[in-house]
PDB file of C-alpha atoms and ligand atoms in Angstrom:
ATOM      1  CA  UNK A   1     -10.957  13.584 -12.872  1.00  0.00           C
ATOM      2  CA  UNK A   2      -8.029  15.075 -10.595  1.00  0.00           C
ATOM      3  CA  UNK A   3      -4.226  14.056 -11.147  1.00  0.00           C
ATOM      4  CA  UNK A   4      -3.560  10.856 -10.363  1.00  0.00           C
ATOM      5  CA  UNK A   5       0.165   9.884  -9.572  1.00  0.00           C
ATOM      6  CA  UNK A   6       0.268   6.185  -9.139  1.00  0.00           C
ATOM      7  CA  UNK A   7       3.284   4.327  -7.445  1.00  0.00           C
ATOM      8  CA  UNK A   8       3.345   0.562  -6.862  1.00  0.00           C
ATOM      9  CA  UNK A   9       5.403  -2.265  -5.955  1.00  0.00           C
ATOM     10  CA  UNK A  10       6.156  -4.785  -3.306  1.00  0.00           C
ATOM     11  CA  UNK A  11       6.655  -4.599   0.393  1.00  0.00           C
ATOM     12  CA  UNK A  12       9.598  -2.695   1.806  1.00  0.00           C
ATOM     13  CA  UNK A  13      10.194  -0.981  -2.133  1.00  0.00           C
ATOM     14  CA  UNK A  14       9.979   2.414   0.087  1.00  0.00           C
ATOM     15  CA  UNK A  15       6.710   3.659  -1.478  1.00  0.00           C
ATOM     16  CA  UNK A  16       5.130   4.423   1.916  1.00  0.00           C
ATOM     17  CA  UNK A  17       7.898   7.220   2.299  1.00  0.00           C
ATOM     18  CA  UNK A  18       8.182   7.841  -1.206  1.00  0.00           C
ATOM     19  CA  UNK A  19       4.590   8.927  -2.018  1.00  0.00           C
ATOM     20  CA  UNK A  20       4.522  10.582   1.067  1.00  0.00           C
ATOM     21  CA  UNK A  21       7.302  12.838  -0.009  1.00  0.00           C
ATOM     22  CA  UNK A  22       5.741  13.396  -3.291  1.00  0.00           C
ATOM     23  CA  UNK A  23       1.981  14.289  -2.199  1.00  0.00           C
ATOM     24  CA  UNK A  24       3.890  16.980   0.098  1.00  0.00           C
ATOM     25  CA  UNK A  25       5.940  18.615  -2.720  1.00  0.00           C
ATOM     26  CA  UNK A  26       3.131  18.976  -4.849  1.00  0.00           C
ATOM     27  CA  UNK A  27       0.275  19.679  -2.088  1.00  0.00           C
ATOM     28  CA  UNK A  28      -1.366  16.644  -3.634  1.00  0.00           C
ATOM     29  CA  UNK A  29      -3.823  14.091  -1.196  1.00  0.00           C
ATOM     30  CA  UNK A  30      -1.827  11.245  -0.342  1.00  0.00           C
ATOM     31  CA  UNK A  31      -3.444   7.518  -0.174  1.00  0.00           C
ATOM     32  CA  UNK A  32      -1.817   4.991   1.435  1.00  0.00           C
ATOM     33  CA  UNK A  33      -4.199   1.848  -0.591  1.00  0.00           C
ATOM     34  CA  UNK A  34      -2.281  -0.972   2.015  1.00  0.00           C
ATOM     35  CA  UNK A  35      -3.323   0.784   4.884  1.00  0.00           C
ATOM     36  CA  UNK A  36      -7.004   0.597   4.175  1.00  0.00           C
ATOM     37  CA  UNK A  37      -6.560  -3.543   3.630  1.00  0.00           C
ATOM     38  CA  UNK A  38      -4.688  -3.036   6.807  1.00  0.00           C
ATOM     39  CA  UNK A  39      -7.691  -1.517   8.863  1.00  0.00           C
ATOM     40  CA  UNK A  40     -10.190  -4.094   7.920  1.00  0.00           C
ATOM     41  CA  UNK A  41      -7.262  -7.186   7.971  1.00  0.00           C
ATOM     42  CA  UNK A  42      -7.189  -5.525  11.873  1.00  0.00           C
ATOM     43  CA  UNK A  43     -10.896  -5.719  12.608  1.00  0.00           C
ATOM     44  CA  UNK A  44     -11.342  -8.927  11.380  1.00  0.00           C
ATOM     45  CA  UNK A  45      -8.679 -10.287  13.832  1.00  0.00           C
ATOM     46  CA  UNK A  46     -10.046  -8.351  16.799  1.00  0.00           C
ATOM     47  CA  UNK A  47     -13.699  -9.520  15.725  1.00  0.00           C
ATOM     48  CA  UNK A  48     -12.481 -13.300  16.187  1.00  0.00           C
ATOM     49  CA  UNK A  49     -12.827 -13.984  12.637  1.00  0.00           C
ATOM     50  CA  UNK A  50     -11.933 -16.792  10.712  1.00  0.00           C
ATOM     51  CA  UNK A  51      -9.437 -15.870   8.005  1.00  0.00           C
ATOM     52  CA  UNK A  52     -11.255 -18.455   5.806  1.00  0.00           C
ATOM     53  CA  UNK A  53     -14.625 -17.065   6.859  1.00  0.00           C
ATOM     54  CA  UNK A  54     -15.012 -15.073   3.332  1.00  0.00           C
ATOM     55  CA  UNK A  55     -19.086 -14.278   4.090  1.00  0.00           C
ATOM     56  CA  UNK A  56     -18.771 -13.053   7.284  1.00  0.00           C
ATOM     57  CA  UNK A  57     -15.197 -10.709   6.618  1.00  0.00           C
ATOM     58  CA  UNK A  58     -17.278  -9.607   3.429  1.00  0.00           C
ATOM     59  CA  UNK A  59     -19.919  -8.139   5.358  1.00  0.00           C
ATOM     60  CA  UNK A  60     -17.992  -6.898   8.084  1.00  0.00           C
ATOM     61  CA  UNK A  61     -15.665  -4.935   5.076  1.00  0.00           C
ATOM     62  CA  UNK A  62     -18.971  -3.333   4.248  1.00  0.00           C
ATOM     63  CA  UNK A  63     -20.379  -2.568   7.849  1.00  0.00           C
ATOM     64  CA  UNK A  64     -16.910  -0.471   8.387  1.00  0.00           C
ATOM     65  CA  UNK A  65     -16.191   3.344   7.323  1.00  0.00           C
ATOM     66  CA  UNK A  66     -12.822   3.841   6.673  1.00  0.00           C
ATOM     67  CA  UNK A  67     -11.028   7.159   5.817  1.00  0.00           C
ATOM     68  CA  UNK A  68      -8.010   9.476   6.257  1.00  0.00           C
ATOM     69  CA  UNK A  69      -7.347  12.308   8.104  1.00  0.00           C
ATOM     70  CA  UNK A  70      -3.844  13.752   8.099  1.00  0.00           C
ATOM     71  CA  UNK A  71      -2.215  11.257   6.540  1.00  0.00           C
ATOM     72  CA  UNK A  72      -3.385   8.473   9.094  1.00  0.00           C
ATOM     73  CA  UNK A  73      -5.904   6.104   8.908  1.00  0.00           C
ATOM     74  CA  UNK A  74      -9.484   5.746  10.464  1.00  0.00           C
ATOM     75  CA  UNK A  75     -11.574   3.148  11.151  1.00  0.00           C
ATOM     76  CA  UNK A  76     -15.311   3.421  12.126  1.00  0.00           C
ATOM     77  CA  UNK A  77     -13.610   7.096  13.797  1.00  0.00           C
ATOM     78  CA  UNK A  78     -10.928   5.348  15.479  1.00  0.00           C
ATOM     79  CA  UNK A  79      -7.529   6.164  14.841  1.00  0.00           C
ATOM     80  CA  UNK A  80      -5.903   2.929  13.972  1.00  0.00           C
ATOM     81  CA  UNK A  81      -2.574   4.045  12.466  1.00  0.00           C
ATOM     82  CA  UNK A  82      -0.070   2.410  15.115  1.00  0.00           C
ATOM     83  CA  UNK A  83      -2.469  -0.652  15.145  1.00  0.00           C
ATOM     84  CA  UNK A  84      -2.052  -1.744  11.645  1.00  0.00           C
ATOM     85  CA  UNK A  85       1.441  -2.265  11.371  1.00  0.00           C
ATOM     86  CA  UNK A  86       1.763  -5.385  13.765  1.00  0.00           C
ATOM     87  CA  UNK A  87       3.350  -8.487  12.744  1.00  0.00           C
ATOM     88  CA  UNK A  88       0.051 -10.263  12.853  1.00  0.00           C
ATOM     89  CA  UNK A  89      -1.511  -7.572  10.561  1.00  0.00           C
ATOM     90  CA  UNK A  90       1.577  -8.261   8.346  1.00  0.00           C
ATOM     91  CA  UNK A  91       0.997 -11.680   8.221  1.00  0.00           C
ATOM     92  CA  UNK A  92      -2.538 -12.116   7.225  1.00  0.00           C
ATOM     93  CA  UNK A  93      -3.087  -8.793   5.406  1.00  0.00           C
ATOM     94  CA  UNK A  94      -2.618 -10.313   2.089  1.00  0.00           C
ATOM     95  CA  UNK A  95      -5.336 -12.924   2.838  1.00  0.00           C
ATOM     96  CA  UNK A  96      -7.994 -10.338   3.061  1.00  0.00           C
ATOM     97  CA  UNK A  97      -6.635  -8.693  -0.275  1.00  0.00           C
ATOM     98  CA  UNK A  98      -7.132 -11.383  -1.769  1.00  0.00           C
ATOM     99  CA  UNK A  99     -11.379 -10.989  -1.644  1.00  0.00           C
ATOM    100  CA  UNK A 100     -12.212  -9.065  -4.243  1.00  0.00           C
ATOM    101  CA  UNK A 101     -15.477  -7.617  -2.974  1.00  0.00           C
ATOM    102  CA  UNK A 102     -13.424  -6.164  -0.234  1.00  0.00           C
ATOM    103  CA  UNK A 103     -11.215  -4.841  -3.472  1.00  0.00           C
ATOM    104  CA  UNK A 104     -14.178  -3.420  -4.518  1.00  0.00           C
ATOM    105  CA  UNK A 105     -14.879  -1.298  -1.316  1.00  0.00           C
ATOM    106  CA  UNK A 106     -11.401  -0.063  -1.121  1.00  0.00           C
ATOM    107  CA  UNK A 107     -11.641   0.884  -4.804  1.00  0.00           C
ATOM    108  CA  UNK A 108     -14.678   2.774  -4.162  1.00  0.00           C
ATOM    109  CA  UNK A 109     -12.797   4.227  -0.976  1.00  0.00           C
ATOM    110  CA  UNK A 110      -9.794   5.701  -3.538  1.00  0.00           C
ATOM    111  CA  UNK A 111     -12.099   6.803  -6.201  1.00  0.00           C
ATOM    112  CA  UNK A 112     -14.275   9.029  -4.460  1.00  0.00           C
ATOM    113  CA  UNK A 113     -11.042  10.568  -2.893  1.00  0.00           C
ATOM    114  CA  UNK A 114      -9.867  11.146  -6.287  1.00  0.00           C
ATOM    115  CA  UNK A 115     -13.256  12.179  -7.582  1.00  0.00           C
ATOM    116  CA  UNK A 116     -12.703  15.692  -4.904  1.00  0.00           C
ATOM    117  CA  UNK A 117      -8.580  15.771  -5.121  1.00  0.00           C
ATOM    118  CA  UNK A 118      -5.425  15.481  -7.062  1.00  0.00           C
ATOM    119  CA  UNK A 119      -4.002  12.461  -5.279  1.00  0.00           C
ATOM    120  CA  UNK A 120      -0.863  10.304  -4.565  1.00  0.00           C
ATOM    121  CA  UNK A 121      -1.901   7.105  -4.098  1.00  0.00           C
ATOM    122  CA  UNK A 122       0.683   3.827  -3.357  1.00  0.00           C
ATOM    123  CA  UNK A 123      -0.416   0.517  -3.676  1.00  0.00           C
ATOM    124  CA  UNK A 124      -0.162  -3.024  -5.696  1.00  0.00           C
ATOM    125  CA  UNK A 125      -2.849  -2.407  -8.310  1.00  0.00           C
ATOM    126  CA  UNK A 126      -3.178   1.446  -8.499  1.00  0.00           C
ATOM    127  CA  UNK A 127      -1.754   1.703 -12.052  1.00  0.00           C
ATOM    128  CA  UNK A 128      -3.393  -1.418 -13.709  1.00  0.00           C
ATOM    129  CA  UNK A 129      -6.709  -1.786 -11.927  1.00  0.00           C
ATOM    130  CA  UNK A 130      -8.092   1.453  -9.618  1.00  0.00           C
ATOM    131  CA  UNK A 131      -6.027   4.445 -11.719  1.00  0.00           C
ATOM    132  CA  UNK A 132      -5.490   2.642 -15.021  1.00  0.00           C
ATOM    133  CA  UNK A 133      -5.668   6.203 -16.929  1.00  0.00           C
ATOM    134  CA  UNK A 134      -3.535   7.719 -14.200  1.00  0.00           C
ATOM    135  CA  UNK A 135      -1.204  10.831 -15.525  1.00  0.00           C
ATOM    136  CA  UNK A 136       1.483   9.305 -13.728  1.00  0.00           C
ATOM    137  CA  UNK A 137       2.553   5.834 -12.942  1.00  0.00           C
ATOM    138  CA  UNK A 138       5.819   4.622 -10.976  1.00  0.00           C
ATOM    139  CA  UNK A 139       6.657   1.251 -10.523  1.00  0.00           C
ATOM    140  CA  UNK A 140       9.405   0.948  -7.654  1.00  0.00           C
ATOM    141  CA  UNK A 141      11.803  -2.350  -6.938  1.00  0.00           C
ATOM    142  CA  UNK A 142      14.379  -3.589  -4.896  1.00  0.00           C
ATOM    143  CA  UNK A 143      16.161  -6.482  -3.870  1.00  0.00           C
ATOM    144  CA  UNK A 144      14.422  -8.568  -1.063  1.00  0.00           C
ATOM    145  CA  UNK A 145      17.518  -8.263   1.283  1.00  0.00           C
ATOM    146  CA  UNK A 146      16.933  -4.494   0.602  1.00  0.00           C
ATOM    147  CA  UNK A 147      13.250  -4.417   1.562  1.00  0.00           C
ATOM    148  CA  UNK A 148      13.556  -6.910   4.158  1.00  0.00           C
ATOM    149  CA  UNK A 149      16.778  -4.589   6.087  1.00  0.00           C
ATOM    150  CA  UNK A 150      14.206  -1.898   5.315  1.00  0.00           C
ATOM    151  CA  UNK A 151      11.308  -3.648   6.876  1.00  0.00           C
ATOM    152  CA  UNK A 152      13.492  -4.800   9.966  1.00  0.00           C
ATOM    153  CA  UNK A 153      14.438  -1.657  11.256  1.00  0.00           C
ATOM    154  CA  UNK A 154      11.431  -0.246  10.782  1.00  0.00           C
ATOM    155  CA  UNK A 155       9.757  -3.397  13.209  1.00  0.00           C
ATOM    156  CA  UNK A 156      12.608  -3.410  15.783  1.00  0.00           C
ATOM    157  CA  UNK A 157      12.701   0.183  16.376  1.00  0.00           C
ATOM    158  CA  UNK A 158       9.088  -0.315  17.634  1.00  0.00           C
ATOM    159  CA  UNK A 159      10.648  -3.418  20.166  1.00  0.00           C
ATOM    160  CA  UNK A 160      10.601  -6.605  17.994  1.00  0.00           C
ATOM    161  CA  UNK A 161      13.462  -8.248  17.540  1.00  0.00           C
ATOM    162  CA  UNK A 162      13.136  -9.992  14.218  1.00  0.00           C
ATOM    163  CA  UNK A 163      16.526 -11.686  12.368  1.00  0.00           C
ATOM    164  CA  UNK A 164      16.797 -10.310   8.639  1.00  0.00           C
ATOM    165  CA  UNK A 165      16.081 -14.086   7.654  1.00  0.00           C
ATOM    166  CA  UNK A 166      12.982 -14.384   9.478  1.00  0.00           C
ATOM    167  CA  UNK A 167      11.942 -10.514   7.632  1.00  0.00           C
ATOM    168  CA  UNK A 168      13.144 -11.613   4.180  1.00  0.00           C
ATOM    169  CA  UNK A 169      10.734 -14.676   4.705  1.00  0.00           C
ATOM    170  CA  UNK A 170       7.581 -12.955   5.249  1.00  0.00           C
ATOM    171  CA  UNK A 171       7.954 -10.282   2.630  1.00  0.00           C
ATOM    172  CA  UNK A 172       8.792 -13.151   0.258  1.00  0.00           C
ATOM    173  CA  UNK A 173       5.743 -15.108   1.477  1.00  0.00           C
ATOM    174  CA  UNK A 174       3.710 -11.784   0.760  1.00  0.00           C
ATOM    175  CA  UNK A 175       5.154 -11.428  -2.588  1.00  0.00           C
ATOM    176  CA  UNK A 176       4.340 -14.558  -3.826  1.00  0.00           C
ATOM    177  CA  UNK A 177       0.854 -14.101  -2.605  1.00  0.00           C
ATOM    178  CA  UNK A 178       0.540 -10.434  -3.933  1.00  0.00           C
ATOM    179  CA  UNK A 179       1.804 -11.391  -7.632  1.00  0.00           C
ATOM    180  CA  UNK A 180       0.119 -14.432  -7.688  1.00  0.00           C
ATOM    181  CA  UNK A 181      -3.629 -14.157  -6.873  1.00  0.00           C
ATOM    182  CA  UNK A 182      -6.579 -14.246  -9.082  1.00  0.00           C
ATOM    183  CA  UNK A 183      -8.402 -10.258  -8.992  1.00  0.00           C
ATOM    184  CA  UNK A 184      -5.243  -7.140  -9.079  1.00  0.00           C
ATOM    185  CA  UNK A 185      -2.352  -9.307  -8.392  1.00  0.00           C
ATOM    186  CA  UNK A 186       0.808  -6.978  -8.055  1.00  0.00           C
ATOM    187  CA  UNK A 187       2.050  -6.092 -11.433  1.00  0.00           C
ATOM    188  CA  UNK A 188       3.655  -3.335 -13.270  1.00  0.00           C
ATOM    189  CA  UNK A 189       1.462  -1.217 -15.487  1.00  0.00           C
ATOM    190  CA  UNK A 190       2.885  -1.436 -19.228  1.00  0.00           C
ATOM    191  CA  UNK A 191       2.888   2.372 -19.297  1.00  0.00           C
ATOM    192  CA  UNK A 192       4.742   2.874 -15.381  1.00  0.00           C
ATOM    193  CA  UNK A 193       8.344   3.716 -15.254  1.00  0.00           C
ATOM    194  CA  UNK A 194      10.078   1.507 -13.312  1.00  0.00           C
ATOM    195  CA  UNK A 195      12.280   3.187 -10.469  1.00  0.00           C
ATOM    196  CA  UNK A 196      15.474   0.559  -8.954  1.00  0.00           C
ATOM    197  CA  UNK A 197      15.261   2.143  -5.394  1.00  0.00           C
ATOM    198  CA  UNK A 198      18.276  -0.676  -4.444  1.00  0.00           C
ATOM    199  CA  UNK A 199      21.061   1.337  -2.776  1.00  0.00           C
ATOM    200  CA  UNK A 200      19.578   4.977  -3.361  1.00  0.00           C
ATOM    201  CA  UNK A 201      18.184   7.126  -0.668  1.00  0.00           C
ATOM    202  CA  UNK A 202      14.890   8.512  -0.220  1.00  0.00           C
ATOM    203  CA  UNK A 203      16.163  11.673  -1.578  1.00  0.00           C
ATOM    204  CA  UNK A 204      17.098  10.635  -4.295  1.00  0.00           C
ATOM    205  CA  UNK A 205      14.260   8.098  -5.390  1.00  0.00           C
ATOM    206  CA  UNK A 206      11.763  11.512  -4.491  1.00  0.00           C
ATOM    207  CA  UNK A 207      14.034  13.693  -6.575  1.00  0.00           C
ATOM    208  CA  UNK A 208      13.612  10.812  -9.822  1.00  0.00           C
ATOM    209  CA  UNK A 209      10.186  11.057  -9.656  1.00  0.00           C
ATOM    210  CA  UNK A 210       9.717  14.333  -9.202  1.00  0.00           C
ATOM    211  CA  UNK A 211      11.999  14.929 -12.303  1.00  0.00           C
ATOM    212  CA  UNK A 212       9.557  12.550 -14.421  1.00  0.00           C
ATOM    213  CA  UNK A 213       6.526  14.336 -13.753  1.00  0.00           C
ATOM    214  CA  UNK A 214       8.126  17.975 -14.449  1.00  0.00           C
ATOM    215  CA  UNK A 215       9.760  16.967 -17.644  1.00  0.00           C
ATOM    216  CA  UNK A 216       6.381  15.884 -18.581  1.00  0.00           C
ATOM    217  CA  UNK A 217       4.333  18.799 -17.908  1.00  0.00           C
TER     218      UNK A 217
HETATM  219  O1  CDP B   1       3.903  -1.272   3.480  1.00  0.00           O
HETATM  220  P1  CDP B   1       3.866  -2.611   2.823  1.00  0.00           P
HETATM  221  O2  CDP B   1       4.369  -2.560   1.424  1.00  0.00           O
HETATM  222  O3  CDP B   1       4.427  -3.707   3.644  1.00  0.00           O
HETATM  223  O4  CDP B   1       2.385  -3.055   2.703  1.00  0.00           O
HETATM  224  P2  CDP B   1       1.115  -2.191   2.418  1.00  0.00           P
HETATM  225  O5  CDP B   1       1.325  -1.280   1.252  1.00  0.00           O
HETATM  226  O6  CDP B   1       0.653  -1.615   3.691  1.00  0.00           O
HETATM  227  O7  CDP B   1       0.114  -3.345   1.932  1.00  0.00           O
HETATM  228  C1  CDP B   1      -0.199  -4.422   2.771  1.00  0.00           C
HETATM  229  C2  CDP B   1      -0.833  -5.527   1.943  1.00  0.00           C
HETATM  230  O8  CDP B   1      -2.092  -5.066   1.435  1.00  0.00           O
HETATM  231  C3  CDP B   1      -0.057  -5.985   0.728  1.00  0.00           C
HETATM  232  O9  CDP B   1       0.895  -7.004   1.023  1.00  0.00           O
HETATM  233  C4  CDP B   1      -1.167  -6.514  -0.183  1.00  0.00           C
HETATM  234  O10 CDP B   1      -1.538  -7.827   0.180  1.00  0.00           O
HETATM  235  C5  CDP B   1      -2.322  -5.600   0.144  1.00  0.00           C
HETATM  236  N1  CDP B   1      -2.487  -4.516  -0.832  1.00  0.00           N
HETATM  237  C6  CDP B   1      -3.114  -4.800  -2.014  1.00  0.00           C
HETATM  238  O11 CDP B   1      -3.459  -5.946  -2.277  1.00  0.00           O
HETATM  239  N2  CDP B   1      -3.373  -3.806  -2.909  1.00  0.00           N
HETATM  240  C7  CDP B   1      -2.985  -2.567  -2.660  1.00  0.00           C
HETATM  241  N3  CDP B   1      -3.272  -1.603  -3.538  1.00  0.00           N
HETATM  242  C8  CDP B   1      -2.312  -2.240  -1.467  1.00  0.00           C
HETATM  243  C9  CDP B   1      -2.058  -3.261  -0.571  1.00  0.00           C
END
């Protein structure tokens, strides 16, 4: 297999950024895992799908061909990227992560990347369940005021107007759904170094992690 540089953690941690950062310094592929629940979370809500409808959002997971293309996301050829990031996408993504056969797709979806590529791939469960022998595994954390100020000027600068309590809320709500359910709940590997991105810059958190995987090689 390729390198695999995991990095996890919760909403808002700066991963997104982060890995982004890291698959450019090292011409690695970089695999954004939430974005791919994101597509299909987006299809089911344009299909007029019932969140509880597990069957029917199980077969549409596997009538759907997702992959990347310069760093954005594509579903059945569509470019999706700006779609996926909505506050209703937010708000019922972690329902559909919670299915693992749609798990299973995405896995698949990662692996075969991986299987062609050295890869930087962010996520909840890349270190324990899709990359569990990984060369590299990060595990980054911040406070939720942090990720939620995070989170809220990255949704009002595309013309929401969200309070910081109403943010902090729904990442918290996600959280507790994310750690908590039954198949790859979000969870540090034993082996992942844990990175404290509260009051550090991007620069900074890149330059950590960058340090790590040279003073390992
Ligand atoms: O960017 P943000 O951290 O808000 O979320 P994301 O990485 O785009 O992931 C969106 C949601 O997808 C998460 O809240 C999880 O419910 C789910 N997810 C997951 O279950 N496993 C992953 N490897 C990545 C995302």
């Amino acid at each position: 297999m390729n390198v695999v540089i995991a990095i996890d953690g919760p909403a808002g941690a700066g991963k997104s950024t982060v890995a982004k950062r890291i698959a450019d310094a090292l011409s690695y592929f970089y695999i954004d895992s939430g974005s791919l629940f994101r597509a299909i979370t987006f299809k089911v809500i344009q299909s007029g799908l019932d969140m509880n409808d597990i069957n029917g959002i199980i077969k549409l997971a596997e009538n759907s061909t997702i992959d990347f293309s310069n760093n954005k996301v594509f579903l059945d050829s569509i470019d999706v990227n700006s779609k996926i990031r909505s506050a209703i996408v937010n708000s019922n993504v972690s329902h559909i992560a919670k299915i693992s056969e749609v798990r299973d797709i995405i896995a698949d979806i990662q692996r075969n990347i991986a299987l062609k590529k050295n890869v930087v791939v962010e996520g909840r469960d890349i270190g324990t369940t899709i990359f569990p022998n990984a060369a590299f595994k990060f595990f980054l954390v911040a406070s939720v005021e942090e990720r939620a100020r995070r989170r809220l000027l990255e949704l009002n600068s595309s013309g929401s107007n969200y309070s910081l309590e109403e943010v902090m809320e729904q990442i918290s709500k996600r959280d507790i759904i994310d750690s908590n359910r039954a198949v790859s709940p979000l969870r540090k590997a034993e082996d992942a170094i844990i990175i404290d991105t509260d009051g550090k810059c991007i620069d900074d958190v890149v330059n950590e992690i960058l340090f790590n995987i040279k003073s390992f090689n």
